[in-house]
Short mmCIF file of C-alpha atoms in Angstrom, two decimals:
data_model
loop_
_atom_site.label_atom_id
_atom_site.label_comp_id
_atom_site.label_asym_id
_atom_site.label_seq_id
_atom_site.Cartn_x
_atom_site.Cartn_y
_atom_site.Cartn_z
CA UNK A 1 -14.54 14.81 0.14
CA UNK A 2 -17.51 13.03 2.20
CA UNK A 3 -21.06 13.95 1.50
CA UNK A 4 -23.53 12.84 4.13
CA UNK A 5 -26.55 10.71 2.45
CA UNK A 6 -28.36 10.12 5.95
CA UNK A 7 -28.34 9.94 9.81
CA UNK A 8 -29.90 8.37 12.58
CA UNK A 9 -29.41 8.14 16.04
CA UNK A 10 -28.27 5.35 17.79
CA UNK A 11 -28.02 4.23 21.10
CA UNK A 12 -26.60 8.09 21.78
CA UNK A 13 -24.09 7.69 18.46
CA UNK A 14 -25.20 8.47 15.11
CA UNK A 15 -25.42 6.09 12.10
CA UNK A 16 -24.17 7.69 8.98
CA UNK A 17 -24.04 7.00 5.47
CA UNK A 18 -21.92 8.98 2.88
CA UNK A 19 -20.82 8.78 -0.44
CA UNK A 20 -17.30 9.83 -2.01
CA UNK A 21 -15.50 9.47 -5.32
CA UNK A 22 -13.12 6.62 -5.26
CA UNK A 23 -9.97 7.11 -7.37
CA UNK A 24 -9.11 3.85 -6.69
CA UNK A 25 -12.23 1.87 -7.80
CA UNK A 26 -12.65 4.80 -10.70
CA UNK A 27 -16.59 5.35 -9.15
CA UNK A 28 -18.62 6.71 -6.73
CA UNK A 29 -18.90 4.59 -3.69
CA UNK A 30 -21.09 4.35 -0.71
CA UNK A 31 -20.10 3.69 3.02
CA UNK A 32 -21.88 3.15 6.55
CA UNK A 33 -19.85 4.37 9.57
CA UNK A 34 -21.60 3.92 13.52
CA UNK A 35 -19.78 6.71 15.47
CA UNK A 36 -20.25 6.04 19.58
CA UNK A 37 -21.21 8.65 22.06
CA UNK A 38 -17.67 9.00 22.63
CA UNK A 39 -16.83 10.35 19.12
CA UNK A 40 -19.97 12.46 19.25
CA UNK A 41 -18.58 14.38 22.18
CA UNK A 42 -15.21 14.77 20.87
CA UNK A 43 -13.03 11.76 21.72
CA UNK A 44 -11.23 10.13 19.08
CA UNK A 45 -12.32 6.22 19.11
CA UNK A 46 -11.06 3.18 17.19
CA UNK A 47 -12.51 1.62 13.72
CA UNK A 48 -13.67 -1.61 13.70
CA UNK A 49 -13.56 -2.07 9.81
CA UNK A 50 -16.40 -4.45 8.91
CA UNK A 51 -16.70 -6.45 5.75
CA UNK A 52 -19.76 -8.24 4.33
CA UNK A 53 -20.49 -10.86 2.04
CA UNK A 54 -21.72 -11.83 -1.41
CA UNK A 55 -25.03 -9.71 -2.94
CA UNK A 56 -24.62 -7.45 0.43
CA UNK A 57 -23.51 -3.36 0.32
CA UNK A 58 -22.72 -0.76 3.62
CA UNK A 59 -26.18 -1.45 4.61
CA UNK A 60 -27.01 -5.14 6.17
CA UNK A 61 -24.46 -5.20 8.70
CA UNK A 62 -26.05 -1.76 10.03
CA UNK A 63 -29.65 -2.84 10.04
CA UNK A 64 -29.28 -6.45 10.96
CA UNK A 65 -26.42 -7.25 12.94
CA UNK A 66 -27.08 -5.56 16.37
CA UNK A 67 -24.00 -4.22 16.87
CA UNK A 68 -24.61 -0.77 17.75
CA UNK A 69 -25.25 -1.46 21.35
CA UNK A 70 -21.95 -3.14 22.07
CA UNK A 71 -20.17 -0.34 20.13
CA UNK A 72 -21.96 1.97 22.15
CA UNK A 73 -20.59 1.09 25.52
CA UNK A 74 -17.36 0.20 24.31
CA UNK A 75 -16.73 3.87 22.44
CA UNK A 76 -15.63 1.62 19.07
CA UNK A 77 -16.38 2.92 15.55
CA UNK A 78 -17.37 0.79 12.75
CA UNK A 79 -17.31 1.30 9.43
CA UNK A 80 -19.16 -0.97 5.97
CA UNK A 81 -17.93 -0.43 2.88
CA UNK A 82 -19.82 -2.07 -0.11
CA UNK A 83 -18.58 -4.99 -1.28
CA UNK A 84 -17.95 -4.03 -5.16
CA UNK A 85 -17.23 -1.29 -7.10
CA UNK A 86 -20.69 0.73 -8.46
CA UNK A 87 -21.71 2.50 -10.88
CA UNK A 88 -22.41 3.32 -14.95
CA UNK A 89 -19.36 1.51 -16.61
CA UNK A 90 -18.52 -0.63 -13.53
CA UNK A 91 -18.87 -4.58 -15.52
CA UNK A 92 -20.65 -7.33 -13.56
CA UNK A 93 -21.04 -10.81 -14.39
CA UNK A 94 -21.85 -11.07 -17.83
CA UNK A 95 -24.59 -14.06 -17.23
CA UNK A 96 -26.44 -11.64 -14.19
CA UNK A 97 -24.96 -14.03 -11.65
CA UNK A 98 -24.77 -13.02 -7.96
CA UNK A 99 -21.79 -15.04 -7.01
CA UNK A 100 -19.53 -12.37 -9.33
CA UNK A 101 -19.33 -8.90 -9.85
CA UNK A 102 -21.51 -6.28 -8.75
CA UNK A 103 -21.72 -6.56 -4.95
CA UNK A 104 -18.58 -9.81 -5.40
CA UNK A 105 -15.92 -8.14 -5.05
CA UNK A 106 -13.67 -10.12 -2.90
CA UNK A 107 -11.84 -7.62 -1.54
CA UNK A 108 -9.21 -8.17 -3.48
CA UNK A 109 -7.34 -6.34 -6.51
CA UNK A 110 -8.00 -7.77 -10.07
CA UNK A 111 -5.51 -8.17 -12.72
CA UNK A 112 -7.54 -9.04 -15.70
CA UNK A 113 -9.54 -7.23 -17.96
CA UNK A 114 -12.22 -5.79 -18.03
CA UNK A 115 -11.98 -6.03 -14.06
CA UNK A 116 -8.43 -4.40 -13.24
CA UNK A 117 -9.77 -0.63 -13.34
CA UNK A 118 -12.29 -1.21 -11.27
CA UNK A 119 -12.12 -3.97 -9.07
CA UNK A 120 -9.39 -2.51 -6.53
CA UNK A 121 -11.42 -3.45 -3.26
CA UNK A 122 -8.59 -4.72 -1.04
CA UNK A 123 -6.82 -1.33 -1.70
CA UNK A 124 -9.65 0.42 -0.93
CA UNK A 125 -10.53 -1.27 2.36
CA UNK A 126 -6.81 -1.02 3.47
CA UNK A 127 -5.67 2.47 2.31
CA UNK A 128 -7.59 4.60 0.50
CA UNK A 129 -11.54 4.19 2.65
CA UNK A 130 -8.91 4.39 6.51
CA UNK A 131 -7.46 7.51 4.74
CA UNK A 132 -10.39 9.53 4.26
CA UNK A 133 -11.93 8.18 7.46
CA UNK A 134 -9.24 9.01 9.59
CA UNK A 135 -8.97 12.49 7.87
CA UNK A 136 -13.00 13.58 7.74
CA UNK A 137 -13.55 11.87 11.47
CA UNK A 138 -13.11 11.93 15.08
CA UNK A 139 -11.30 8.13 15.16
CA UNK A 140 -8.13 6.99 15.87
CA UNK A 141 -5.47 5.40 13.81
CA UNK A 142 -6.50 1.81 15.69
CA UNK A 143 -7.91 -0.42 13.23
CA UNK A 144 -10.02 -3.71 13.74
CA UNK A 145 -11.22 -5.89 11.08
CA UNK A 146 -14.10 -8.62 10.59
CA UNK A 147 -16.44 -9.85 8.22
CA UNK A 148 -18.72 -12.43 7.45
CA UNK A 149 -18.48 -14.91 4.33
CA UNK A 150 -16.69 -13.53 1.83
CA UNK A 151 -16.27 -10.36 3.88
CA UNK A 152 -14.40 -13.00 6.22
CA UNK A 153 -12.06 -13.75 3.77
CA UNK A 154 -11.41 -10.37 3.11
CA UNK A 155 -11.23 -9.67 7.20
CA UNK A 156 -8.23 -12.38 7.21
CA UNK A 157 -6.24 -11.24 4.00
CA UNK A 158 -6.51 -7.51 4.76
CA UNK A 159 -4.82 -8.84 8.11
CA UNK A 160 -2.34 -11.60 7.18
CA UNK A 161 -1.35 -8.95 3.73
CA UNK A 162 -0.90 -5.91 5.70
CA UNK A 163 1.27 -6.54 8.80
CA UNK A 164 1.16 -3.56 11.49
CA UNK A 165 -1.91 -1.69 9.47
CA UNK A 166 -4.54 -3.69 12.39
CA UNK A 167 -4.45 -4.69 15.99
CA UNK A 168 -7.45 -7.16 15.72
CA UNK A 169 -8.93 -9.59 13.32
CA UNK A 170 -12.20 -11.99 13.67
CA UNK A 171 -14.25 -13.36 10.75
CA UNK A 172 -17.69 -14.79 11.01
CA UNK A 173 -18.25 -18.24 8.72
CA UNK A 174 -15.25 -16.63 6.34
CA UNK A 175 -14.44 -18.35 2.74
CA UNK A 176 -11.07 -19.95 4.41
CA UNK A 177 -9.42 -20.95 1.56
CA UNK A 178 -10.72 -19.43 -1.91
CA UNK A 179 -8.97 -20.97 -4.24
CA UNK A 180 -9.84 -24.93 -3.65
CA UNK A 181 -13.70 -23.91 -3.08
CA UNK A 182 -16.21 -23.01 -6.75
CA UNK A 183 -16.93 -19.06 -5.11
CA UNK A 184 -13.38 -18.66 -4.97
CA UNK A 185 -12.13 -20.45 -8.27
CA UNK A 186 -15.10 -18.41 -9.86
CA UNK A 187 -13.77 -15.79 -8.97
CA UNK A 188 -10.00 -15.91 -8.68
CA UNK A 189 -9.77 -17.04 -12.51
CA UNK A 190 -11.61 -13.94 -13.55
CA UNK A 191 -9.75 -11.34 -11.73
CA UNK A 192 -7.00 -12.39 -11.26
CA UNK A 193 -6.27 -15.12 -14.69
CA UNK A 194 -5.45 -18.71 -14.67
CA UNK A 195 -1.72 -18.91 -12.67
CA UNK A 196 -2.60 -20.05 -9.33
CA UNK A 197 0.62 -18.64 -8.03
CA UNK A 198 -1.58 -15.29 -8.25
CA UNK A 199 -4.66 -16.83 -6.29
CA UNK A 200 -2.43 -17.80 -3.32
CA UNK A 201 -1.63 -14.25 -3.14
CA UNK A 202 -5.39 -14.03 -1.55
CA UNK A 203 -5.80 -17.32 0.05
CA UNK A 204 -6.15 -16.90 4.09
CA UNK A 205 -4.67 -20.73 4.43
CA UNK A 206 -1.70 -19.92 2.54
CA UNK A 207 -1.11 -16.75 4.16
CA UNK A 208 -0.93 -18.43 7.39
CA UNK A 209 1.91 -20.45 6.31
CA UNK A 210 4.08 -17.12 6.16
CA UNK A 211 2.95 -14.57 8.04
CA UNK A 212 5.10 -13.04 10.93
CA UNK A 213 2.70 -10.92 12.97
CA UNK A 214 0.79 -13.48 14.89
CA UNK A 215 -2.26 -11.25 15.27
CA UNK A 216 -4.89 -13.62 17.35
CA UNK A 217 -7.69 -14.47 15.11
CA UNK A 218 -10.79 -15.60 16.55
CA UNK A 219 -13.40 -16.95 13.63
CA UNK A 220 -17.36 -18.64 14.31
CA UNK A 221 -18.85 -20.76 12.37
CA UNK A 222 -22.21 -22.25 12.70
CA UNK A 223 -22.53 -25.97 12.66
CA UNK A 224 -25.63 -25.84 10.26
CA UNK A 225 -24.06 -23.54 7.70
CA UNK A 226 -24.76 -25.28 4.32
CA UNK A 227 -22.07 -23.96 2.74
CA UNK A 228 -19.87 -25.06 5.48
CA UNK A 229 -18.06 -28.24 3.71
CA UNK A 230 -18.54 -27.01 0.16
CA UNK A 231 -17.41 -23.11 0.01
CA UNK A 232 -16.04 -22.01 3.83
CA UNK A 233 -13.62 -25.15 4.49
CA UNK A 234 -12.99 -23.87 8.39
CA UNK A 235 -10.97 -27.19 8.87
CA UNK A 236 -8.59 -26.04 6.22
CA UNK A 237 -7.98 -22.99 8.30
CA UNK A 238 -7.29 -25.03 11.74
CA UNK A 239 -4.82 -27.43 10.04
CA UNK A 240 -3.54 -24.40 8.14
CA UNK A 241 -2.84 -22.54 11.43
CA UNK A 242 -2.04 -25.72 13.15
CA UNK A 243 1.25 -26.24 10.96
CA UNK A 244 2.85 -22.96 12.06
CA UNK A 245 1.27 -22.51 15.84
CA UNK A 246 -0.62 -19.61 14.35
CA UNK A 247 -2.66 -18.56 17.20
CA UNK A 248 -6.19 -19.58 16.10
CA UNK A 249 -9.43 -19.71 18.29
CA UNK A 250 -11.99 -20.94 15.87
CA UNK A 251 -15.51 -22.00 17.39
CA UNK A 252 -18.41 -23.94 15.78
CA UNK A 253 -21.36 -22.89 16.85
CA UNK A 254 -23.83 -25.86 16.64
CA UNK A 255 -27.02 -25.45 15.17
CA UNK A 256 -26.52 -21.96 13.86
CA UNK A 257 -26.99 -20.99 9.84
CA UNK A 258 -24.47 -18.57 7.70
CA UNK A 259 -27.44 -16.09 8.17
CA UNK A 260 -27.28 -12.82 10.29
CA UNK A 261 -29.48 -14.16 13.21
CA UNK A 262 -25.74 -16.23 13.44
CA UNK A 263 -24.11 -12.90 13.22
CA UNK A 264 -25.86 -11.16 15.33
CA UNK A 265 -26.07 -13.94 18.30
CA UNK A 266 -22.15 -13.71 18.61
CA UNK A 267 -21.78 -9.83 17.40
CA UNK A 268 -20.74 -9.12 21.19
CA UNK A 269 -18.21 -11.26 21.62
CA UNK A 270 -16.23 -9.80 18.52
CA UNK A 271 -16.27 -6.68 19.24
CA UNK A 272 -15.14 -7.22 22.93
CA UNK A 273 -12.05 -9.43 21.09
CA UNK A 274 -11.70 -6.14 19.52
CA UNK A 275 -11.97 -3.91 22.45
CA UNK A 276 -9.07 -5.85 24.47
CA UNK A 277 -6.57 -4.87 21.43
CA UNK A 278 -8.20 -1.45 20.54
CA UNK A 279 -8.89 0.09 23.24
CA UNK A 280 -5.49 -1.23 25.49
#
């Protein structure tokens, strides 16, 4: 069951926010969803699923990206989910660091204490959230899915993981390869424990290596990104993708930041990557 926390018009859609109880994450949860014209008037339209980064919820994306425009013309939902489980009882980091925890979840699904109960976010994004979407909304079954950061990441496992479940993938300045970067090895040895064999599991690069589908990715990053050598590792992604002919278009934008003036100078261009496999 949705329950509608607010709405504004946009561009002749309607920006909505709603809260539900998550069975999955064991907590209430908060979502944005941008419904076009199109679905206003009774036309079923795709879902461009879109997933944001570290200390972010539903709500940047929406107010600072630009994307609503775009979506507009194009008759393309899109949908942010928070990036953590919420709530009384939900742990965080234990120090009150932002890198971990509350609003960290890497969208993926811990195995460790006291994280496992909660910390469910890649089964979220991929099942339970399109579920209740696709059942409480005029959209389709076509699914798109980006992100930015460590919402990238989680744009390119959701994808590589799930075979069939999306017809598009981009990621803007996404954490390529987790597990040899400190976000990712912060993270990945709390929820998930120390075998790396489990952190591969949710490594884009690795995923690469095996995956079958050969859904076109198209990633930006911006040449001025200071976390570009350090945490993202895009080159790890090309050489990754390289090995196996994995069709790759990744695009360094010079002089851009990992901000969402980045984001919102290439938001366009996504979502028409999007279009040409959603709306075909």
């Amino acid at each position: 069951m949705l329950t509608l926390l607010s709405e504004n018009r946009s561009f002749g859609g309607a920006h909505r926010r709603y809260s539900h109880t998550s069975s999955v994450l064991a907590c209430q949860m908060n979502f944005a969803v941008y419904l076009p014209p199109q679905a206003l008037a009774g036309t079923p339209v795709p879902v461009l699923y879109w997933l944001s980064g570290l200390t972010c919820t539903d709500e940047n994306f929406m107010q600072k990206a630009g994307a609503q425009r775009m979506a507009a013309e194009l008759g393309i939902a899109i949908v942010c989910p928070d990036t953590s489980p919420r709530g009384e009882g939900v742990p965080g980091d234990p120090d009150g660091a932002w890198d971990f925890g509350l609003g960290a979840g890497f969208y993926l699904n811990a195995s460790e204490t006291p994280w496992a109960t909660h910390y469910r976010m890649h089964d979220y994004v991929v099942a339970e959230l399109p579920a209740l979407i696709e059942a409480h909304l005029p959209v389709t079954q076509k699914r798109g899915i980006s992100g930015h950061s460590m919402g990238g990441h989680g744009a390119l496992v959701c994808a590589l993981r799930n075979p069939g479940r999306y017809q598009s993938v981009s990621a803007f300045a996404p954490i390529c390869h987790p597990q040899a970067c400190p976000w990712g090895e912060k993270a990945f040895s709390r929820y998930l424990g120390p075998d790396r064999g489990q952190w591969a599991e949710w490594d884009a690069c690795v995923l690469l290596a095996t995956n079958r589908e050969q859904l076109p990715i198209l990633v930006d990053q911006g040449g001025a990104d200071s976390f570009l050598h350090t945490q993202l590792m895009p080159d790890q992604l090309q050489r990754a993708a390289s090995a196996v002919d994995y069709p790759l278009t990744l695009r360094e934008q010079a002089g851009y930041d990992h901000s969402y003036y980045f984001i919102a100078s290439f938001i366009d261009e996504h979502l028409q990557h999007h279009a040409r496999a959603l709306l075909a």
